[in-house]
Coordinates of C-alpha atoms and ligand atoms in Angstrom, one line a residue:
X1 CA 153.8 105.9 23.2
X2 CA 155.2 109.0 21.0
X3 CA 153.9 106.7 17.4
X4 CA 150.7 105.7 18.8
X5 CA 150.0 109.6 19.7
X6 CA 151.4 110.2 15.7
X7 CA 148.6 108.4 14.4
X8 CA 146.0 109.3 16.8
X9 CA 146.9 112.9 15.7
X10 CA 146.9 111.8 12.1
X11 CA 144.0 110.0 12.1
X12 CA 142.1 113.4 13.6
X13 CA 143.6 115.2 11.0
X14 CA 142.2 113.3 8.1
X15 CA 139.3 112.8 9.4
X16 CA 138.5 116.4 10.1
X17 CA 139.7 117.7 7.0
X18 CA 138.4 115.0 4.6
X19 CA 135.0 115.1 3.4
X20 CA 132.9 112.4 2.2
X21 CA 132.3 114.3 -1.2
X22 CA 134.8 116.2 -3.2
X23 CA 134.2 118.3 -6.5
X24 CA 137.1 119.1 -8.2
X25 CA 136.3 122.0 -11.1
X26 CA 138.7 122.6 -14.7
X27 CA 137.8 125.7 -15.7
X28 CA 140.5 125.7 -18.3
X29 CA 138.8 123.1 -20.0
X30 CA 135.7 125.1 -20.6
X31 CA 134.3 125.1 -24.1
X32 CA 130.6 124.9 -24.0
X33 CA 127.7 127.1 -23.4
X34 CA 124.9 125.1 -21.5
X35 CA 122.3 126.1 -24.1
X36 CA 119.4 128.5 -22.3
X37 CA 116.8 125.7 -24.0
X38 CA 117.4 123.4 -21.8
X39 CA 115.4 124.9 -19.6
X40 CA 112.4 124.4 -21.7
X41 CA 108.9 123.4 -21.1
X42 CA 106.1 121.1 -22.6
X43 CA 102.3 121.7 -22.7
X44 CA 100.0 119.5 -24.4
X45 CA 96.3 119.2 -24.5
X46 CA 95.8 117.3 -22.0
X47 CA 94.1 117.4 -18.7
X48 CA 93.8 121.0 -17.5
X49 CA 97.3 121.9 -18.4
X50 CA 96.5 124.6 -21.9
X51 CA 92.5 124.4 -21.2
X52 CA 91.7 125.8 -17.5
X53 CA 95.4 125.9 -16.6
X54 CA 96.9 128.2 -19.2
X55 CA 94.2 129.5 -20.8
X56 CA 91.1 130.1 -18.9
X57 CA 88.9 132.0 -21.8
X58 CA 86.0 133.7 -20.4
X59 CA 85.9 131.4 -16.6
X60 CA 86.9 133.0 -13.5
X61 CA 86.9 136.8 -12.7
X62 CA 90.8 137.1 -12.5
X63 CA 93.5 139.4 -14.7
X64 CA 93.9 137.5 -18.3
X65 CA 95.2 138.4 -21.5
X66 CA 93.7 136.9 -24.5
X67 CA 92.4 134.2 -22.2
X68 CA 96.3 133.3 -20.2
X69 CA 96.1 133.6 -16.8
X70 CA 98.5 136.5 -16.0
X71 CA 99.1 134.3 -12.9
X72 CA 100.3 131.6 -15.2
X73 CA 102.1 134.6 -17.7
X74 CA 103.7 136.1 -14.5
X75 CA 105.3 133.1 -12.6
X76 CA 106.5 132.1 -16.4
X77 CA 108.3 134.9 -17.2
X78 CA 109.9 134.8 -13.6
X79 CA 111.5 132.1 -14.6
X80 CA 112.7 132.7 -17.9
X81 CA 111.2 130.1 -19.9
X82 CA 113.4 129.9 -23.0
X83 CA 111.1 127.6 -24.6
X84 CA 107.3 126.0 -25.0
X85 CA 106.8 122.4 -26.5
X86 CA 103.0 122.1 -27.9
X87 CA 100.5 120.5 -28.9
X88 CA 101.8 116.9 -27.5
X89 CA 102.7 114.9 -27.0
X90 CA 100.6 111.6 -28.3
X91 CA 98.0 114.8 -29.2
X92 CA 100.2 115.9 -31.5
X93 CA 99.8 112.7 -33.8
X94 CA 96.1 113.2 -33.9
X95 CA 96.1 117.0 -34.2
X96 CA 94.8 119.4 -37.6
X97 CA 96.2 122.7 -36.7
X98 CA 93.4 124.1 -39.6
X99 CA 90.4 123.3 -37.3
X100 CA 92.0 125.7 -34.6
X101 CA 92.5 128.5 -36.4
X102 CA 90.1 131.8 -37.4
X103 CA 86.9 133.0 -35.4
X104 CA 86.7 130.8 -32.4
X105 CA 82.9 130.4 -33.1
X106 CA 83.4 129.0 -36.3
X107 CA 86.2 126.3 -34.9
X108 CA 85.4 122.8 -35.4
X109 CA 85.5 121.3 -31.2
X110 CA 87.1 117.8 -31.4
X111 CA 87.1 114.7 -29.1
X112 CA 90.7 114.6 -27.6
X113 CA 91.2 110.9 -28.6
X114 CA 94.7 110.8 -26.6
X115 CA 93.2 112.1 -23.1
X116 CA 90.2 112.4 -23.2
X117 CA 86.9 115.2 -23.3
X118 CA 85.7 117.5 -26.0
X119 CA 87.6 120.6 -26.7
X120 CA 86.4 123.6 -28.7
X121 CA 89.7 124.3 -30.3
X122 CA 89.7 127.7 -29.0
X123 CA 93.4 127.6 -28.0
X124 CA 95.1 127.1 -31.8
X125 CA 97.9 128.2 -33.8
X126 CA 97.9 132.1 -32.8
X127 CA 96.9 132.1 -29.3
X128 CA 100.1 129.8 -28.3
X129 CA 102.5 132.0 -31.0
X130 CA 100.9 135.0 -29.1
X131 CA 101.3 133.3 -25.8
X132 CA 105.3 132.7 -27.2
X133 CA 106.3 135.9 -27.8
X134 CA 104.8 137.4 -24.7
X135 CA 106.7 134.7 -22.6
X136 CA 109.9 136.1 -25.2
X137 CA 110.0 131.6 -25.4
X138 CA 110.9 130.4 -28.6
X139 CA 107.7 128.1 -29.5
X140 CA 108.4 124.2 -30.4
X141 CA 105.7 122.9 -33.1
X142 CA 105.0 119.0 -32.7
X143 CA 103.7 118.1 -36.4
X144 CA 100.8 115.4 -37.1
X145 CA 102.7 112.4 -38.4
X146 CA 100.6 109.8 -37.8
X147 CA 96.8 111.2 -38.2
X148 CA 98.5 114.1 -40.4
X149 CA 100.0 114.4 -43.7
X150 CA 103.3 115.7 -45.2
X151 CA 101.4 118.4 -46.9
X152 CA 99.4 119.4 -43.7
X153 CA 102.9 119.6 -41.9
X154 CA 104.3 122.0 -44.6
X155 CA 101.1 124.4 -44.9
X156 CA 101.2 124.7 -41.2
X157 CA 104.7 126.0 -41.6
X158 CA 104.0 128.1 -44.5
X159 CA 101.2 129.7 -42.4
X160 CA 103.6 130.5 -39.6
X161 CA 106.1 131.1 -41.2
X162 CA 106.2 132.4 -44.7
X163 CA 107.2 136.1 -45.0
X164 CA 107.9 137.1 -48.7
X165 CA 106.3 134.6 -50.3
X166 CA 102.3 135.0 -51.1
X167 CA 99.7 132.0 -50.8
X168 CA 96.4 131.2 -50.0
X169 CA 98.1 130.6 -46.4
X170 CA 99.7 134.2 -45.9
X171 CA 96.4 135.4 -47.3
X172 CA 94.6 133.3 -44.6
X173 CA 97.0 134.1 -41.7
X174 CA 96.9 138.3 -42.4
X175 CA 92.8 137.4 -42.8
X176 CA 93.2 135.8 -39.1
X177 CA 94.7 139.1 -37.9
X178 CA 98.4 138.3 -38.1
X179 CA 100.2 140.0 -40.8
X180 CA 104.2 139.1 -39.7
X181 CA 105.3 135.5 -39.7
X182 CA 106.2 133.8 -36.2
X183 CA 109.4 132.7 -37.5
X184 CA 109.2 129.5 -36.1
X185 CA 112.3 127.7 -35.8
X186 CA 112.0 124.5 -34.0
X187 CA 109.7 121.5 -35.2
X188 CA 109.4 118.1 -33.7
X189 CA 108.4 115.7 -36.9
X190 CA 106.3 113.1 -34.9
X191 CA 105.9 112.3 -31.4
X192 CA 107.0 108.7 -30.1
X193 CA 106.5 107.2 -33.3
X194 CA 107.4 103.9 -31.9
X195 CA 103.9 103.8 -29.7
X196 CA 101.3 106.9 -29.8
X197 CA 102.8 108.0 -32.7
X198 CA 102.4 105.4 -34.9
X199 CA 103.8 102.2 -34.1
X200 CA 106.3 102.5 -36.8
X201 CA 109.8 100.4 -37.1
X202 CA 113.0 102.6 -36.8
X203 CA 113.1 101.8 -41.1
X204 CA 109.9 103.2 -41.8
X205 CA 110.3 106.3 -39.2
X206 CA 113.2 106.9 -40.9
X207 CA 112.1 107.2 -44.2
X208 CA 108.7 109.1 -43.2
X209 CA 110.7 111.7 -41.8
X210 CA 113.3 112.2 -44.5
X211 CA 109.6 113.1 -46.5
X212 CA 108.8 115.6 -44.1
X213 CA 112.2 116.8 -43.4
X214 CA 112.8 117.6 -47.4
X215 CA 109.6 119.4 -47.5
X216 CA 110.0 121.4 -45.0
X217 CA 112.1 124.3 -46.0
X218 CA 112.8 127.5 -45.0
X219 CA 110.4 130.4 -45.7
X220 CA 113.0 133.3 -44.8
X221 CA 113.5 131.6 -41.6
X222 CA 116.8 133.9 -40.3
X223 CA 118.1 130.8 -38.5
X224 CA 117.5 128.5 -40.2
X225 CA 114.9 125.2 -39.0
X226 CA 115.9 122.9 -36.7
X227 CA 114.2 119.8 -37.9
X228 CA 114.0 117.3 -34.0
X229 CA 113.3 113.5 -35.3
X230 CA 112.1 111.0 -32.8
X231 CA 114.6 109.2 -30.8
X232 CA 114.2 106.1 -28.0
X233 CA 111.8 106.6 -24.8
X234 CA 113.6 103.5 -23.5
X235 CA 117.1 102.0 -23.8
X236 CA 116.4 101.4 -27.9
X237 CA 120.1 102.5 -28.8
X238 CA 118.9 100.3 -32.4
X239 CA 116.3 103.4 -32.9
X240 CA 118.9 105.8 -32.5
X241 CA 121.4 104.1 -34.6
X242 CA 119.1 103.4 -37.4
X243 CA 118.2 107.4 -37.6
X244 CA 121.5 108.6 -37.5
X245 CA 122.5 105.9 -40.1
X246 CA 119.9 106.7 -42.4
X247 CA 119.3 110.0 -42.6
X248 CA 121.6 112.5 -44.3
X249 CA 123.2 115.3 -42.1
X250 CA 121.9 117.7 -44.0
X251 CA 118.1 116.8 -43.1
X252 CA 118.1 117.1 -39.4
X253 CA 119.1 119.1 -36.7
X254 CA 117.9 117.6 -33.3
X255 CA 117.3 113.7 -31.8
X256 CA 114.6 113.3 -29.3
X257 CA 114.5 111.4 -26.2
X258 CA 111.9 111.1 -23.8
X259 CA 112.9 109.6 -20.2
X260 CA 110.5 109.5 -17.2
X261 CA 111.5 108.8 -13.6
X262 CA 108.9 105.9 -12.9
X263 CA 109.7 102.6 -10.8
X264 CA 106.8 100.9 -11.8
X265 CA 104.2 101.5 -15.0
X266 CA 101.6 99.7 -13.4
X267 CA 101.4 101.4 -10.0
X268 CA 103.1 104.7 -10.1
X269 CA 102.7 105.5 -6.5
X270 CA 101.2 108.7 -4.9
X271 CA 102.6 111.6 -5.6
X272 CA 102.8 112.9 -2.0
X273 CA 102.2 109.8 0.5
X274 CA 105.2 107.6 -0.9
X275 CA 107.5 105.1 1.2
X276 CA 111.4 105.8 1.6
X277 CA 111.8 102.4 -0.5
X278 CA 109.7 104.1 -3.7
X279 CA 111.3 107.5 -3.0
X280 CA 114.7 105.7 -3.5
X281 CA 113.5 103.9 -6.5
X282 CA 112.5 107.4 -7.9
X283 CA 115.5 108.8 -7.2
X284 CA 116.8 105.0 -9.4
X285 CA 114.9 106.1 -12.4
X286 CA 116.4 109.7 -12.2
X287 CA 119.8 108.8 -12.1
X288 CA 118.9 106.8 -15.4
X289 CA 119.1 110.0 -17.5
X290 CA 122.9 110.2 -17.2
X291 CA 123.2 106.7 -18.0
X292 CA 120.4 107.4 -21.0
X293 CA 121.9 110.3 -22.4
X294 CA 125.6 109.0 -22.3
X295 CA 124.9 105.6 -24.7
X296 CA 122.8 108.3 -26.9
X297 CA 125.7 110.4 -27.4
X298 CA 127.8 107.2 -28.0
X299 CA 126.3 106.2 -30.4
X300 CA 125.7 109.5 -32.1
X301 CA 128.9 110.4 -32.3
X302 CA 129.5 107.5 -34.5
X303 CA 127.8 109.4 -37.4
X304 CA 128.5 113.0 -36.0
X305 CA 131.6 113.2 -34.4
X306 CA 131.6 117.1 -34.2
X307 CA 127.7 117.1 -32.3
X308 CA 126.4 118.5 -35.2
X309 CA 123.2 117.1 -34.6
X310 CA 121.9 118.1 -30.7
X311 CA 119.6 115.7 -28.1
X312 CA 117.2 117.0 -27.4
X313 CA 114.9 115.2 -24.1
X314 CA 111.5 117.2 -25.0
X315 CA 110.0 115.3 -22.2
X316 CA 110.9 114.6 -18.9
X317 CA 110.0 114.3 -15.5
X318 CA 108.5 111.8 -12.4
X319 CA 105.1 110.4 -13.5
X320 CA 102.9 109.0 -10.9
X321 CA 99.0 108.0 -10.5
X322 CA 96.6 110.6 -11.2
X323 CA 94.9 112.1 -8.6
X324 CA 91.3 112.1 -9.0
X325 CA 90.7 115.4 -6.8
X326 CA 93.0 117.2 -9.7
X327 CA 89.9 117.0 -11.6
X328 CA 92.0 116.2 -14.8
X329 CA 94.0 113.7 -16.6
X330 CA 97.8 113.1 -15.3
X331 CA 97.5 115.7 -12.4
X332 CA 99.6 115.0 -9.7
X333 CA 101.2 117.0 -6.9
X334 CA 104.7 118.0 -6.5
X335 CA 106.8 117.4 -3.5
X336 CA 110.4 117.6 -2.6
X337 CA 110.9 114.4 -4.0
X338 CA 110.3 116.1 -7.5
X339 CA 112.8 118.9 -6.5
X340 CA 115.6 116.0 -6.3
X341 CA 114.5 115.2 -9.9
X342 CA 115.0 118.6 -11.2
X343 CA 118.3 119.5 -9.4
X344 CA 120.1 116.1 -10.0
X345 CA 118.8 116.1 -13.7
X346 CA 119.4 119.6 -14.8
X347 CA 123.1 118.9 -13.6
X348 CA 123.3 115.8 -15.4
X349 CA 121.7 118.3 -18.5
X350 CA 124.6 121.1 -18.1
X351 CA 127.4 118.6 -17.8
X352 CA 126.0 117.4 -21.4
X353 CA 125.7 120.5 -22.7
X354 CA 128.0 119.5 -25.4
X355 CA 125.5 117.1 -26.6
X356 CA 122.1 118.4 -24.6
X357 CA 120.8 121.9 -26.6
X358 CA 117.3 121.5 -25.3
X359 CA 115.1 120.0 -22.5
X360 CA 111.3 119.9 -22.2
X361 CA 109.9 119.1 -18.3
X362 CA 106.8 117.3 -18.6
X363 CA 104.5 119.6 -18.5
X364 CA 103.8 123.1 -17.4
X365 CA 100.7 123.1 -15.7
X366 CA 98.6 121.0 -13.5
X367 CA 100.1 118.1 -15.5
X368 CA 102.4 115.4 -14.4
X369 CA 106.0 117.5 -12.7
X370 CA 104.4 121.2 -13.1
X371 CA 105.8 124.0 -12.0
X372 CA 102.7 125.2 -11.6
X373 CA 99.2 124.2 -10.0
X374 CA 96.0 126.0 -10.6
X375 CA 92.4 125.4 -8.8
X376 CA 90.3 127.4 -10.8
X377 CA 91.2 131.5 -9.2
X378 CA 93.8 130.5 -7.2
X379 CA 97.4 129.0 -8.2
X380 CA 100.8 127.7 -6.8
X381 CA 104.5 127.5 -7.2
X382 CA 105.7 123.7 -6.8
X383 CA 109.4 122.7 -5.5
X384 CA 109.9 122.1 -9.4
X385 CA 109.6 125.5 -9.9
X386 CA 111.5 126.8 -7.4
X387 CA 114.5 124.7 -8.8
X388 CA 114.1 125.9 -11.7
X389 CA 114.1 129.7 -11.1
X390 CA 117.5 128.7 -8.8
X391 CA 118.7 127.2 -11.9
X392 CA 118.0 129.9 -14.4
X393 CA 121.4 131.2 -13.7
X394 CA 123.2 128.9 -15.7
X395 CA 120.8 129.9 -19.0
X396 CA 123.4 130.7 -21.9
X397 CA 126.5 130.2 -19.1
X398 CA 130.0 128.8 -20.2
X399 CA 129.8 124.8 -18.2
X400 CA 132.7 124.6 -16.1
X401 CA 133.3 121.1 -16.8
X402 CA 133.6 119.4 -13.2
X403 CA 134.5 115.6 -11.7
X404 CA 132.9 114.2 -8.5
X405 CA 133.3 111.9 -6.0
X406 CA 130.3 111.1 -4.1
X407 CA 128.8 109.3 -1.1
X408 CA 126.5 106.6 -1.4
X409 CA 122.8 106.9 -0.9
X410 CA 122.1 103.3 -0.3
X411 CA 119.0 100.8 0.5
X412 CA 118.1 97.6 0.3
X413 CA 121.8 97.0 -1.1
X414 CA 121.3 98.9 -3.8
X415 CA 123.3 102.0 -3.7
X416 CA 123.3 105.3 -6.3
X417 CA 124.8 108.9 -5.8
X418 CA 124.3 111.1 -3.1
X419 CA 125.2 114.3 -4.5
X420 CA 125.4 115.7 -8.1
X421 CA 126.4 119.0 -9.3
X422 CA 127.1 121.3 -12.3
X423 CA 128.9 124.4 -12.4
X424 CA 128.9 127.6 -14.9
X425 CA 130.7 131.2 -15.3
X426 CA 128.8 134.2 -16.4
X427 CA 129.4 137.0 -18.5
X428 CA 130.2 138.9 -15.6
X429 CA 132.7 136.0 -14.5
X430 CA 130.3 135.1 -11.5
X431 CA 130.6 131.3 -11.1
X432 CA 127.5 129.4 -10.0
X433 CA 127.6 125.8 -9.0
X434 CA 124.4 123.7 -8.3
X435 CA 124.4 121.0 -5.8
X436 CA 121.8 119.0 -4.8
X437 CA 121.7 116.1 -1.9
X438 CA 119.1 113.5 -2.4
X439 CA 120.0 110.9 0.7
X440 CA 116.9 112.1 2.9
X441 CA 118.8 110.8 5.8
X442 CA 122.2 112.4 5.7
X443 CA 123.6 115.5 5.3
X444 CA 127.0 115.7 3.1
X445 CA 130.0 117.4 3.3
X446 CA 131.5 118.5 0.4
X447 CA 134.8 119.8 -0.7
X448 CA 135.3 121.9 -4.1
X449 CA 138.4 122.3 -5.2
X450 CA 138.0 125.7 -7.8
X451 CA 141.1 125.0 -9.5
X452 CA 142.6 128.2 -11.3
X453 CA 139.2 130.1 -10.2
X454 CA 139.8 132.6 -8.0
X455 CA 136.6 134.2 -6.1
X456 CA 136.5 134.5 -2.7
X457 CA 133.2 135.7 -1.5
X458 CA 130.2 133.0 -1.5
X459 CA 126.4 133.3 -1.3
X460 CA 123.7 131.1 -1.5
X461 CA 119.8 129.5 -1.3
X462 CA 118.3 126.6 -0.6
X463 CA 115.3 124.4 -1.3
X464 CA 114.8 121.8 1.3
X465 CA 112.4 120.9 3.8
X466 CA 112.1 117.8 6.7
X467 CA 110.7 115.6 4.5
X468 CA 110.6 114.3 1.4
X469 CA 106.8 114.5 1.0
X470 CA 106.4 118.1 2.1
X471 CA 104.8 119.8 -0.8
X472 CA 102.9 123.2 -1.3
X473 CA 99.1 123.0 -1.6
X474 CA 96.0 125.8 -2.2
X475 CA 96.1 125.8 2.1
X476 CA 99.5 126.1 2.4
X477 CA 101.3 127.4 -0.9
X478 CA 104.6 128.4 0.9
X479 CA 105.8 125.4 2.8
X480 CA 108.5 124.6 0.7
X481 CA 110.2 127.9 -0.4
X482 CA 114.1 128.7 -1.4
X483 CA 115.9 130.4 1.5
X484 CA 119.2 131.7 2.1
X485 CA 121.7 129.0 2.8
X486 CA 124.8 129.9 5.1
X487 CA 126.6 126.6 4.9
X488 CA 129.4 127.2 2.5
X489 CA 132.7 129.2 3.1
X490 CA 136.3 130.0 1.1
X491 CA 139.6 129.0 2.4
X492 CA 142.5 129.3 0.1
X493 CA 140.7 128.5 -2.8
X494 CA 138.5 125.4 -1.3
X495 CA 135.4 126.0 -0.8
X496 CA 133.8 124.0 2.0
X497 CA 129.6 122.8 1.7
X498 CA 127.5 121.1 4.3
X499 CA 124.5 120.5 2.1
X500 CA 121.8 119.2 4.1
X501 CA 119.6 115.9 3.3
X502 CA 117.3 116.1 0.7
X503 CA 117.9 119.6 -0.5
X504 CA 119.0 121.6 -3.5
X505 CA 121.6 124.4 -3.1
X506 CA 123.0 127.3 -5.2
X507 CA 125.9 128.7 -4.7
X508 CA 127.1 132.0 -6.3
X509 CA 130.7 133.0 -6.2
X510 CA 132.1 136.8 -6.8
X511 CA 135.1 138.9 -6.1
Ligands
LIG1 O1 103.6 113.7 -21.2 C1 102.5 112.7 -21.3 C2 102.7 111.8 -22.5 O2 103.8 111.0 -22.2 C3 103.0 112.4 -23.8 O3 101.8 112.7 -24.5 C4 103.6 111.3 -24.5 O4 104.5 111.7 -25.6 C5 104.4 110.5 -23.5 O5 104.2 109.2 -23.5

């Protein structure tokens, strides 16, 4: 009678005090900063994400500044944007900088052969470097390798760039009103130069970009350029092996990979009236990034066993079919489903960090996962964005590297995940971790064991909502908004989470 009443006791006790999660953190392990850049953003001329999105030139009676929305401006300097990616994307490998730049009624209008409609080049080289430095982003220049030249690639960084030198292109920038260089320092040669880019082999893209990579120096550049080849868009380790093989450390800085959370390329699904089974296989595709980026790095650090040369995923993001009311190419809305996709994959993005230097979520505006939606005067803040302004908090932050043991989020009998998470210390020695839950069913309990951390007093908001589908639209732009969240408490250094289904939680911890 007494043993039976023993392990009835015991029994209570473990299950009361054992979650179904646990995160156990090693702060004495920390060595990395998660980079600020991965936190970046992509526009491209396409749809009405620069034209009509961005920059609205003389339409609608609304605050601008050269043309930018100060919306747009506003809502992007909230949250902290380290970085912009432009002009493409596939535009890129069709794209002549020189017929975008000097009076705007003397710019040659082109057909946009990647997406579509006529555009009068009014948006060039200045407006985005203006655009950069009011955001205080650090611009990211996609050169013409496919429709372009090696020589139009170098005179566009001259332009931009040179500052003692003195050319016909220094002349020509100071004529076009800008005496100082940009100082650009990042530049993607080519754009998915195994498809829209060119159709090239891994051998010739290899030996295209040492071309470009060897003319390309640096005109006073403080930091140096940070040269980004293209890398795989699909599991292509061969594409990534044959780059770092073949060309010399010396010539590049950055490998690009490009990984979109779609379940099927031939029927997307709706953005916003999706089934639990195509949520699930959403959430498939997003888990693939960890999966993605780790045989990447393996196969990097073959050649470059100190991660010398940094990944760099300039596009990301779930992809689904356009919605025709968008009144562009690629729009789409945003729900909570894409919120999952942004806190499970910048987690997987920190815990890289060793590897990851820069991320690019595709793309900014009214285009595929935006943080931002516009209908001409008015504009809203998507789920995406509010995950990201949670996240900004571990910009430039030292990783606190971090194990996990999670539930399963399972269907059909396939199973993935539940719960992923990252961690960071600030300079102030605030820890923040980032949770996020994507089983829309269940809520989770977690345990975190801090290790030698010692902060006692916890705080925290949340992004969640009762469905996965709920979304913010022009009607209703503040149905899916962070709150506070009150479900995490201290004991003796274990901190104790319920994280509700679907949502995305952080957590800061102080004295
Ligand atoms: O982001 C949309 C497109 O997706 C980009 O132009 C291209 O690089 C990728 O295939």
């Amino acid at each position: 009678m007494m043993r039976a009443l023993f392990f009835t006791l015991l029994a209570f006790v473990l299950v009361t005090s054992y979650s179904q999660n646990q995160i156990k953190l090693y702060p004495e392990q920390s060595q990395t900063q998660i980079s600020k850049h991965i936190y970046g953003h992509f526009a491209e001329h396409l749809g009405r994400c620069i034209y009509d999105g961005m920059y609205a030139g003389d339409s609608y009676d609304i605050p601008k500044t050269d043309g930018v929305r100060n919306d747009v401006i506003d809502a992007l300097k909230k949250l902290q944007i380290p970085n912009l990616r432009w002009p493409g994307g596939c535009f890129a490998d069709t794209y002549h900088w020189k017929d975008a730049i000097g009076p705007k009624d003397q710019r040659k209008p082109i057909e946009n052969t990647s997406w579509g409609g006529r555009e009068d080049n009014s948006f060039g080289t200045h407006e985005f470097l203006n655009l950069c430095e009011l955001l205080d982003a650090e611009p990211y220049l996609a050169v013409n390798m496919n429709t372009g030249s090696v020589q139009e690639a170098v005179e566009w960084e001259q332009y931009v760039n040179n500052a003692n030198g003195s050319s016909y292109l220094t002349d020509l920038r100071e004529a076009n009103g800008r005496e100082k260089p940009w100082n650009v320092k990042y530049w993607g040669i080519g754009n998915e130069s195994w498809d829209c880019g060119g159709d090239m082999t891994a051998d010739y893209y290899s030996n295209l970009y040492k071309r470009y990579a060897v003319a390309m120096t640096n005109y006073g550049n403080t930091d140096g350029l940070f040269r980004i080849a293209v890398g795989p868009g699909q599991p292509d380790y061969e594409w990534t092996e044959t780059i770092m093989k073949q060309v010399p450390a010396r010539r590049i800085e950055g490998l690009s990979i490009h990984h979109y959370s779609v379940f099927n390329w031939s029927n997307k699904g709706s953005s916003y009236a999706f089934s639990e089974e195509e949520y699930f296989k959403t959430m498939k595709r997003a888990w693939f990034m960890e999966e993605f980026i780790t045989k990447n790095s393996v196969v990097m650090d073959k050649y470059d066993e100190e991660k010398r040369v940094k990944l760099i995923v300039d596009e990301w993001g779930g992809w689904y079919n356009t919605m025709p009311e968008g009144n562009g190419a690629l729009y789409q809305q945003n729900t909570i489903r894409d919120a999952m996709i942004a806190g499970m994959t910048l987690n997987i993005f920190n815990n890289h960090a060793d590897r990851v230097h820069m991320a690019n979520l595709a793309q900014t505006v009214n285009v595929l996962q935006a943080v931002i939606l516009t209908n001409e005067e008015k504009m809203i803040l998507t789920p995406t964005y509010h995950v990201m302004e949670m996240y900004k908090v571990h910009q430039d932050a030292q990783l606190v590297p971090l194990e996990i043991e999670s539930a399963s989020y399972t269907m059909n009998g396939e199973s993935i995940p539940s719960v992923s998470s990252s961690a960071s210390l600030d300079t102030e020695g605030k820890l923040h971790i980032s949770l996020t839950n994507i089983d829309h069913l269940n809520e989770q309990e977690i345990t975190v064991d801090l290790g030698s951390i010692q902060l006692n007093k916890v705080t925290g908001r949340i992004l969640t909502s009762a469905r996965v589908q709920d979304r913010n639209t022009f009607d209703q732009p503040e149905e899916v908004t962070p709150e506070t969240f009150r479900g995490a408490k201290i004991t003796k250094g274990s901190l104790k989470v319920t994280l509700p289904k679907n949502s995305v939680v952080i957590l800061e911890l102080s004295k």
